[in-house]
PDB file of C-alpha atoms in Angstrom:
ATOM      1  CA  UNK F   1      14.234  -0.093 -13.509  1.00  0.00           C
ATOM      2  CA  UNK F   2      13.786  -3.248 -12.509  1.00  0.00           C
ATOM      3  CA  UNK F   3      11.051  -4.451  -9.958  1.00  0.00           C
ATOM      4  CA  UNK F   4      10.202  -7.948  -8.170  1.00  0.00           C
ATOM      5  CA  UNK F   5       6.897  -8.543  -8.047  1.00  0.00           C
ATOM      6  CA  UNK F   6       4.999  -9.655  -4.627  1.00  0.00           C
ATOM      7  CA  UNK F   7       4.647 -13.186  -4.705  1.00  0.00           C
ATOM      8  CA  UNK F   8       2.203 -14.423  -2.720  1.00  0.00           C
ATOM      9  CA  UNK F   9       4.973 -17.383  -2.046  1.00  0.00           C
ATOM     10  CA  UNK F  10       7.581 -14.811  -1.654  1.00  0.00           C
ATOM     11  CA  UNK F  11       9.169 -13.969   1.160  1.00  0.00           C
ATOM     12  CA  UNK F  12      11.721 -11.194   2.190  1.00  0.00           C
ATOM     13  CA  UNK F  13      12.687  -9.289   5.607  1.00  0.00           C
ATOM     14  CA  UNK F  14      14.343  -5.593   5.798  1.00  0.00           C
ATOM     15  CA  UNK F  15      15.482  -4.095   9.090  1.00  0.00           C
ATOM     16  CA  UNK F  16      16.901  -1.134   9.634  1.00  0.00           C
ATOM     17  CA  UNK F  17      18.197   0.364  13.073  1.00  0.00           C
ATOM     18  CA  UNK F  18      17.669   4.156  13.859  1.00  0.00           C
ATOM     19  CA  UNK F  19      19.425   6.154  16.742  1.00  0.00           C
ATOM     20  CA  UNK F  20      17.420   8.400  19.168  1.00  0.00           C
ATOM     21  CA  UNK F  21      16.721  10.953  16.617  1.00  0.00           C
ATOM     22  CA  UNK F  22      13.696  13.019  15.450  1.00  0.00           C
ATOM     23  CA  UNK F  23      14.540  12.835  11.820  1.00  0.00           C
ATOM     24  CA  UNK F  24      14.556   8.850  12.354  1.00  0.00           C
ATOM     25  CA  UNK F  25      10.443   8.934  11.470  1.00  0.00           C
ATOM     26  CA  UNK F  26      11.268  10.604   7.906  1.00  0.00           C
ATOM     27  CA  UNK F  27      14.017   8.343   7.280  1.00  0.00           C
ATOM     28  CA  UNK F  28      12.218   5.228   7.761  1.00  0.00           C
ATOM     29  CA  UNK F  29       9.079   5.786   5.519  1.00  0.00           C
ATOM     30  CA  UNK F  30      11.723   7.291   2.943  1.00  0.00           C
ATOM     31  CA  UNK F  31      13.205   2.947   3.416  1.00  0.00           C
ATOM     32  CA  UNK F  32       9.741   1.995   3.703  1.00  0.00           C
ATOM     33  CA  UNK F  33       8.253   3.970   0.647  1.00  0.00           C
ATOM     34  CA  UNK F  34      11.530   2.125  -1.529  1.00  0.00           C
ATOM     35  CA  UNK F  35      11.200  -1.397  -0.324  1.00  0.00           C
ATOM     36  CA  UNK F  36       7.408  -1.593  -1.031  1.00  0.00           C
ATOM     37  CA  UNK F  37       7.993   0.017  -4.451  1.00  0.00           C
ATOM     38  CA  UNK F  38      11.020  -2.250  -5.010  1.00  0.00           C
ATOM     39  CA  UNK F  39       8.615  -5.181  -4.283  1.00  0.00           C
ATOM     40  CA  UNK F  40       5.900  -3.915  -6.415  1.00  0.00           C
ATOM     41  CA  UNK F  41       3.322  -3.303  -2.982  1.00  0.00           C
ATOM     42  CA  UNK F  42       2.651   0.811  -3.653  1.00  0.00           C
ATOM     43  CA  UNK F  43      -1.085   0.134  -2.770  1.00  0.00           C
ATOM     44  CA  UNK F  44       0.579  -1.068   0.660  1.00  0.00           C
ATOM     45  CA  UNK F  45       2.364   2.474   0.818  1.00  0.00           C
ATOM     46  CA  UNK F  46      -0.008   5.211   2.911  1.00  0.00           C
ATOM     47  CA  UNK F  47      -1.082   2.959   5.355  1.00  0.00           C
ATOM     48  CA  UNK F  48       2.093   1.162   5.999  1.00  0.00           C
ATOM     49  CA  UNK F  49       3.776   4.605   6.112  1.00  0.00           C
ATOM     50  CA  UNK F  50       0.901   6.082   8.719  1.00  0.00           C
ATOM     51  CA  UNK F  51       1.479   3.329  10.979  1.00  0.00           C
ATOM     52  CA  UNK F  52       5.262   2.533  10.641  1.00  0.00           C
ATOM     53  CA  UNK F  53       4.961   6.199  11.776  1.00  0.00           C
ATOM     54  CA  UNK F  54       2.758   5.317  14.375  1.00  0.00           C
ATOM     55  CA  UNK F  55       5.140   2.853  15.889  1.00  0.00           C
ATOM     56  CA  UNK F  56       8.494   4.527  15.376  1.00  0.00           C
ATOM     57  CA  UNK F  57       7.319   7.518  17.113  1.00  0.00           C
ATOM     58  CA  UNK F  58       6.219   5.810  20.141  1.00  0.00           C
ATOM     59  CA  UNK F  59       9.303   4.186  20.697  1.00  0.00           C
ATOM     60  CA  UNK F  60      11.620   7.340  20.091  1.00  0.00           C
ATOM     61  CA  UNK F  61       8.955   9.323  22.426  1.00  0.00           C
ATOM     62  CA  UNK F  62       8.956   6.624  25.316  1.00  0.00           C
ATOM     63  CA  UNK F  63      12.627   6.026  25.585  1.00  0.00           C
ATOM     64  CA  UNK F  64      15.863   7.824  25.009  1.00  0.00           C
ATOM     65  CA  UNK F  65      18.333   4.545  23.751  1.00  0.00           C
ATOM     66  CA  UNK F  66      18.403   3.600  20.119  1.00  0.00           C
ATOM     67  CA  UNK F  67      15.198   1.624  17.648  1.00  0.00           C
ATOM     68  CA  UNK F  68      14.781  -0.223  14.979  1.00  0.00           C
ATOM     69  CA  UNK F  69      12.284  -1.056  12.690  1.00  0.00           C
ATOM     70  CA  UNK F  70      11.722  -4.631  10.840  1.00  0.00           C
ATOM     71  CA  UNK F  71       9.754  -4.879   7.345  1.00  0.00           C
ATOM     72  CA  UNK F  72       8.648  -8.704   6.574  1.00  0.00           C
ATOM     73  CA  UNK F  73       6.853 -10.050   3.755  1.00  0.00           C
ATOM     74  CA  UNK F  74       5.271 -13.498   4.287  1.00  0.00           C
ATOM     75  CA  UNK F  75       2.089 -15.307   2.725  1.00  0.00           C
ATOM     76  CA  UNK F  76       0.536 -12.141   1.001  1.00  0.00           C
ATOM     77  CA  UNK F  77       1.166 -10.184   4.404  1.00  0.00           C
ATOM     78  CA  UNK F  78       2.882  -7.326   5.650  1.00  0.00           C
ATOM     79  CA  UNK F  79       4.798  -7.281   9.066  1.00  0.00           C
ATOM     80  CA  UNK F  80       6.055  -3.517  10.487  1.00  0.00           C
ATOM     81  CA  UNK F  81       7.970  -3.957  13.584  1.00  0.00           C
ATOM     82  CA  UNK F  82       9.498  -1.901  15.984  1.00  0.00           C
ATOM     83  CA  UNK F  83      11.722  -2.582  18.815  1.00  0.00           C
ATOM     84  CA  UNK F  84      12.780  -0.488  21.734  1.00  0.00           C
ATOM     85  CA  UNK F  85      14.664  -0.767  24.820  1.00  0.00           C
ATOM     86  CA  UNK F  86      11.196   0.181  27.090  1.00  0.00           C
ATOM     87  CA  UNK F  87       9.570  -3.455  28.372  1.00  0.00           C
ATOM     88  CA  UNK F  88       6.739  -1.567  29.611  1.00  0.00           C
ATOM     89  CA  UNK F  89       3.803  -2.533  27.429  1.00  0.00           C
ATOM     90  CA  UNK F  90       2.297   0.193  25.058  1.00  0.00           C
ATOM     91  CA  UNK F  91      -0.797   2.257  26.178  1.00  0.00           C
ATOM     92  CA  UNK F  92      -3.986   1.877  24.161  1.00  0.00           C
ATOM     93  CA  UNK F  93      -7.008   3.856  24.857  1.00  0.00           C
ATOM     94  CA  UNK F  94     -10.262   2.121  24.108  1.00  0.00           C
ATOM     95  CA  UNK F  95     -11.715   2.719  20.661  1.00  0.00           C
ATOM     96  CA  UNK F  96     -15.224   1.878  20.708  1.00  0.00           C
ATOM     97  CA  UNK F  97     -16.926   4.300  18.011  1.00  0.00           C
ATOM     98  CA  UNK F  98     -15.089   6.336  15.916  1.00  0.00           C
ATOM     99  CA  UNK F  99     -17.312   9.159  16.417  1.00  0.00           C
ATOM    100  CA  UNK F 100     -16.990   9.111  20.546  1.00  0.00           C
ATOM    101  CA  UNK F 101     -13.415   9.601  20.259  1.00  0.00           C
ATOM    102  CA  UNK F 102     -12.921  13.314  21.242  1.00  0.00           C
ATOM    103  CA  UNK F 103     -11.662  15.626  19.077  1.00  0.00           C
ATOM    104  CA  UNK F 104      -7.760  16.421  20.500  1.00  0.00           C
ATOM    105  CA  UNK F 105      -7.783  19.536  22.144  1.00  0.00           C
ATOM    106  CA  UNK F 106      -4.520  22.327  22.377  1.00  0.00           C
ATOM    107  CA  UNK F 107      -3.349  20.449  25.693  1.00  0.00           C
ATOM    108  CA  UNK F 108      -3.724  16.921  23.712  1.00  0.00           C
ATOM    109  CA  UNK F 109      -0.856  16.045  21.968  1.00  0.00           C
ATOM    110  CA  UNK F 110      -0.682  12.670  22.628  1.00  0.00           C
ATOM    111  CA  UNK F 111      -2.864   8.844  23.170  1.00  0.00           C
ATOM    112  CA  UNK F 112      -4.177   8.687  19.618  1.00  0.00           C
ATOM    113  CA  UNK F 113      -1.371   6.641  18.078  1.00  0.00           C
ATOM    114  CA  UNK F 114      -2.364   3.017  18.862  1.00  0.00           C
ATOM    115  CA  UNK F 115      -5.819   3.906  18.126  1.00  0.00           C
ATOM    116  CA  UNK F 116      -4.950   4.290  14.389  1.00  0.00           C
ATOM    117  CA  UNK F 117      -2.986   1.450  14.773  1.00  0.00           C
ATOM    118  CA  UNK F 118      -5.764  -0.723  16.482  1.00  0.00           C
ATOM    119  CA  UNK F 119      -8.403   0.880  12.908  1.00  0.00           C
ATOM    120  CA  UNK F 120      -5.857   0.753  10.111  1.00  0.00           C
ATOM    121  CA  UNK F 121      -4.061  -2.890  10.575  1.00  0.00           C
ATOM    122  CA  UNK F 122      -5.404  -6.234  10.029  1.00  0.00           C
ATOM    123  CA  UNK F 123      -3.868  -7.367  13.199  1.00  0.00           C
ATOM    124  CA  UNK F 124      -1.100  -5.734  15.551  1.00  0.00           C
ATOM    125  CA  UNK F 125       0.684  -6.907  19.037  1.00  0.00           C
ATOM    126  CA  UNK F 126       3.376  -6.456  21.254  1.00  0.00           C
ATOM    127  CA  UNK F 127       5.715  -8.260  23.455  1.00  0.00           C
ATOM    128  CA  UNK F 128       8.545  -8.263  26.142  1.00  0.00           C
ATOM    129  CA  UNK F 129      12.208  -9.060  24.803  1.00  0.00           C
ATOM    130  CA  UNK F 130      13.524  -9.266  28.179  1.00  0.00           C
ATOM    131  CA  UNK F 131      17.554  -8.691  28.495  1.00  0.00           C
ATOM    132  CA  UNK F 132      18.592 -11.201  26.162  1.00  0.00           C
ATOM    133  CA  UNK F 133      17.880  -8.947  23.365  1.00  0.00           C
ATOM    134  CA  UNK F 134      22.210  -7.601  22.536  1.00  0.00           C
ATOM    135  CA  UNK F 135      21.746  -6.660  26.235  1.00  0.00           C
ATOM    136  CA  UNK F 136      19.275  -4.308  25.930  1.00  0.00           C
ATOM    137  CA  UNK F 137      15.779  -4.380  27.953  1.00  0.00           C
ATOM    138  CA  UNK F 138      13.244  -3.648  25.148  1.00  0.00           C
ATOM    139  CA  UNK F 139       9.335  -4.993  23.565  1.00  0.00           C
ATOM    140  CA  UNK F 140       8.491  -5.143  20.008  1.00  0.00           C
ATOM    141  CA  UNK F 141       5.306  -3.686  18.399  1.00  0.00           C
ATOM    142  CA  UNK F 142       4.720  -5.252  15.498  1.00  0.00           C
ATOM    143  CA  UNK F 143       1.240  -4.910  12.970  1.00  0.00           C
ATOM    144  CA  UNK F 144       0.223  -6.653   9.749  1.00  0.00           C
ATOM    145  CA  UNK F 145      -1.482  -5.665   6.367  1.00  0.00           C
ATOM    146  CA  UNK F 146      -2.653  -7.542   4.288  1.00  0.00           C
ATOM    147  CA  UNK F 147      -1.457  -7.645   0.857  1.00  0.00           C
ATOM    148  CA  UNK F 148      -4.854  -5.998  -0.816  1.00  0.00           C
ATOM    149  CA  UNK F 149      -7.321  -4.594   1.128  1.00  0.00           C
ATOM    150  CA  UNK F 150      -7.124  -0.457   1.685  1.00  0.00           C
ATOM    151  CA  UNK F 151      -7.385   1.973   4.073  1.00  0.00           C
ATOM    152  CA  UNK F 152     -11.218   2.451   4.438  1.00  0.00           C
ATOM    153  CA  UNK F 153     -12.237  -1.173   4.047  1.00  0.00           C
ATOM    154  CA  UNK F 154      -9.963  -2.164   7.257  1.00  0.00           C
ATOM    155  CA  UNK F 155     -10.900   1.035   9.223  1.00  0.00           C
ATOM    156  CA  UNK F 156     -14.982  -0.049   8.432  1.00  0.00           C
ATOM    157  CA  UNK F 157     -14.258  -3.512   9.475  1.00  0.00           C
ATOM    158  CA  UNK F 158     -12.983  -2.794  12.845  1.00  0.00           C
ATOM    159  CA  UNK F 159     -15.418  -0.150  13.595  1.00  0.00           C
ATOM    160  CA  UNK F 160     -18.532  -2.516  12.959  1.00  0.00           C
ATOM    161  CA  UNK F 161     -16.649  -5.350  14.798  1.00  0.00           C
ATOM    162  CA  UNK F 162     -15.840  -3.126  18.346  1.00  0.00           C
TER     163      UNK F 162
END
């Protein structure tokens, strides 16, 4: 097999569109987990999976039309999008120390997503697509990685910076 390495000067986009489905999550880091090894970016792999995850769900969980998510390589980063047909803006709960966030109880299932999200990218954001978007209402959540730092050395960073 074949592979293309990541070129700091290379860059390519994937996008792939998901219905309202709960096996949509699985089917996406299975697209994920191939592009970044097609691309030669493994080291990329767990955290872009946890928080293409992250995303997805929220958007299949907050509205009942249709998804998609956007991969995009530029400059030595990263770029997971997701777009939904929900303009609200997502809900973030503060994350101030790492060790003050409480531990989820039976009755919480939910409200930790964009915290991981907020710890485990090098940058994330949102906005409004308005109707102009094929007709549809919607906002994209995107977040970035970049190209080689891991998991713990991002999560530190953010936690000494709050």
């Amino acid at each position: 097999m074949t592979t293309n390495s990541a070129h700091v000067d290379e860059t390519w986009d994937y996008t792939l569109y998901v219905p309202h489905d709960d096996r949509a999550a699985a089917v996406a880091r299975a697209t994920l987990r191939a592009v970044l090894a097609l691309h030669d970016l493994p080291h990329l792999t767990d955290r872009a999976e946890l928080l293409a995850t992250e995303l997805l769900s929220n958007a299949l969980r907050h509205t009942d039309g249709p998804a998609s998510m956007r991969l995009w390589w530029s400059d030595g980063k990263l770029r997971i999008g997701v777009w939904d047909t929900d303009p609200q803006p997502p809900h973030v709960r503060a994350v101030v120390d790492l060790a003050a966030v409480p531990e989820a109880g039976e009755e919480d299932e939910t409200g930790r997503g964009l915290q991981l999200v907020t710890l485990c990218s090098d940058d994330w954001g949102w906005y409004s697509l308005g109707e102009e978007f094929f007709g549809f209402k919607g906002k994209y959540v995107w977040c970035e990685l970049l190209g080689g730092q891991p998991l713990a050395a991002v999560a530190a960073r953010r936690l000494t910076s709050a």
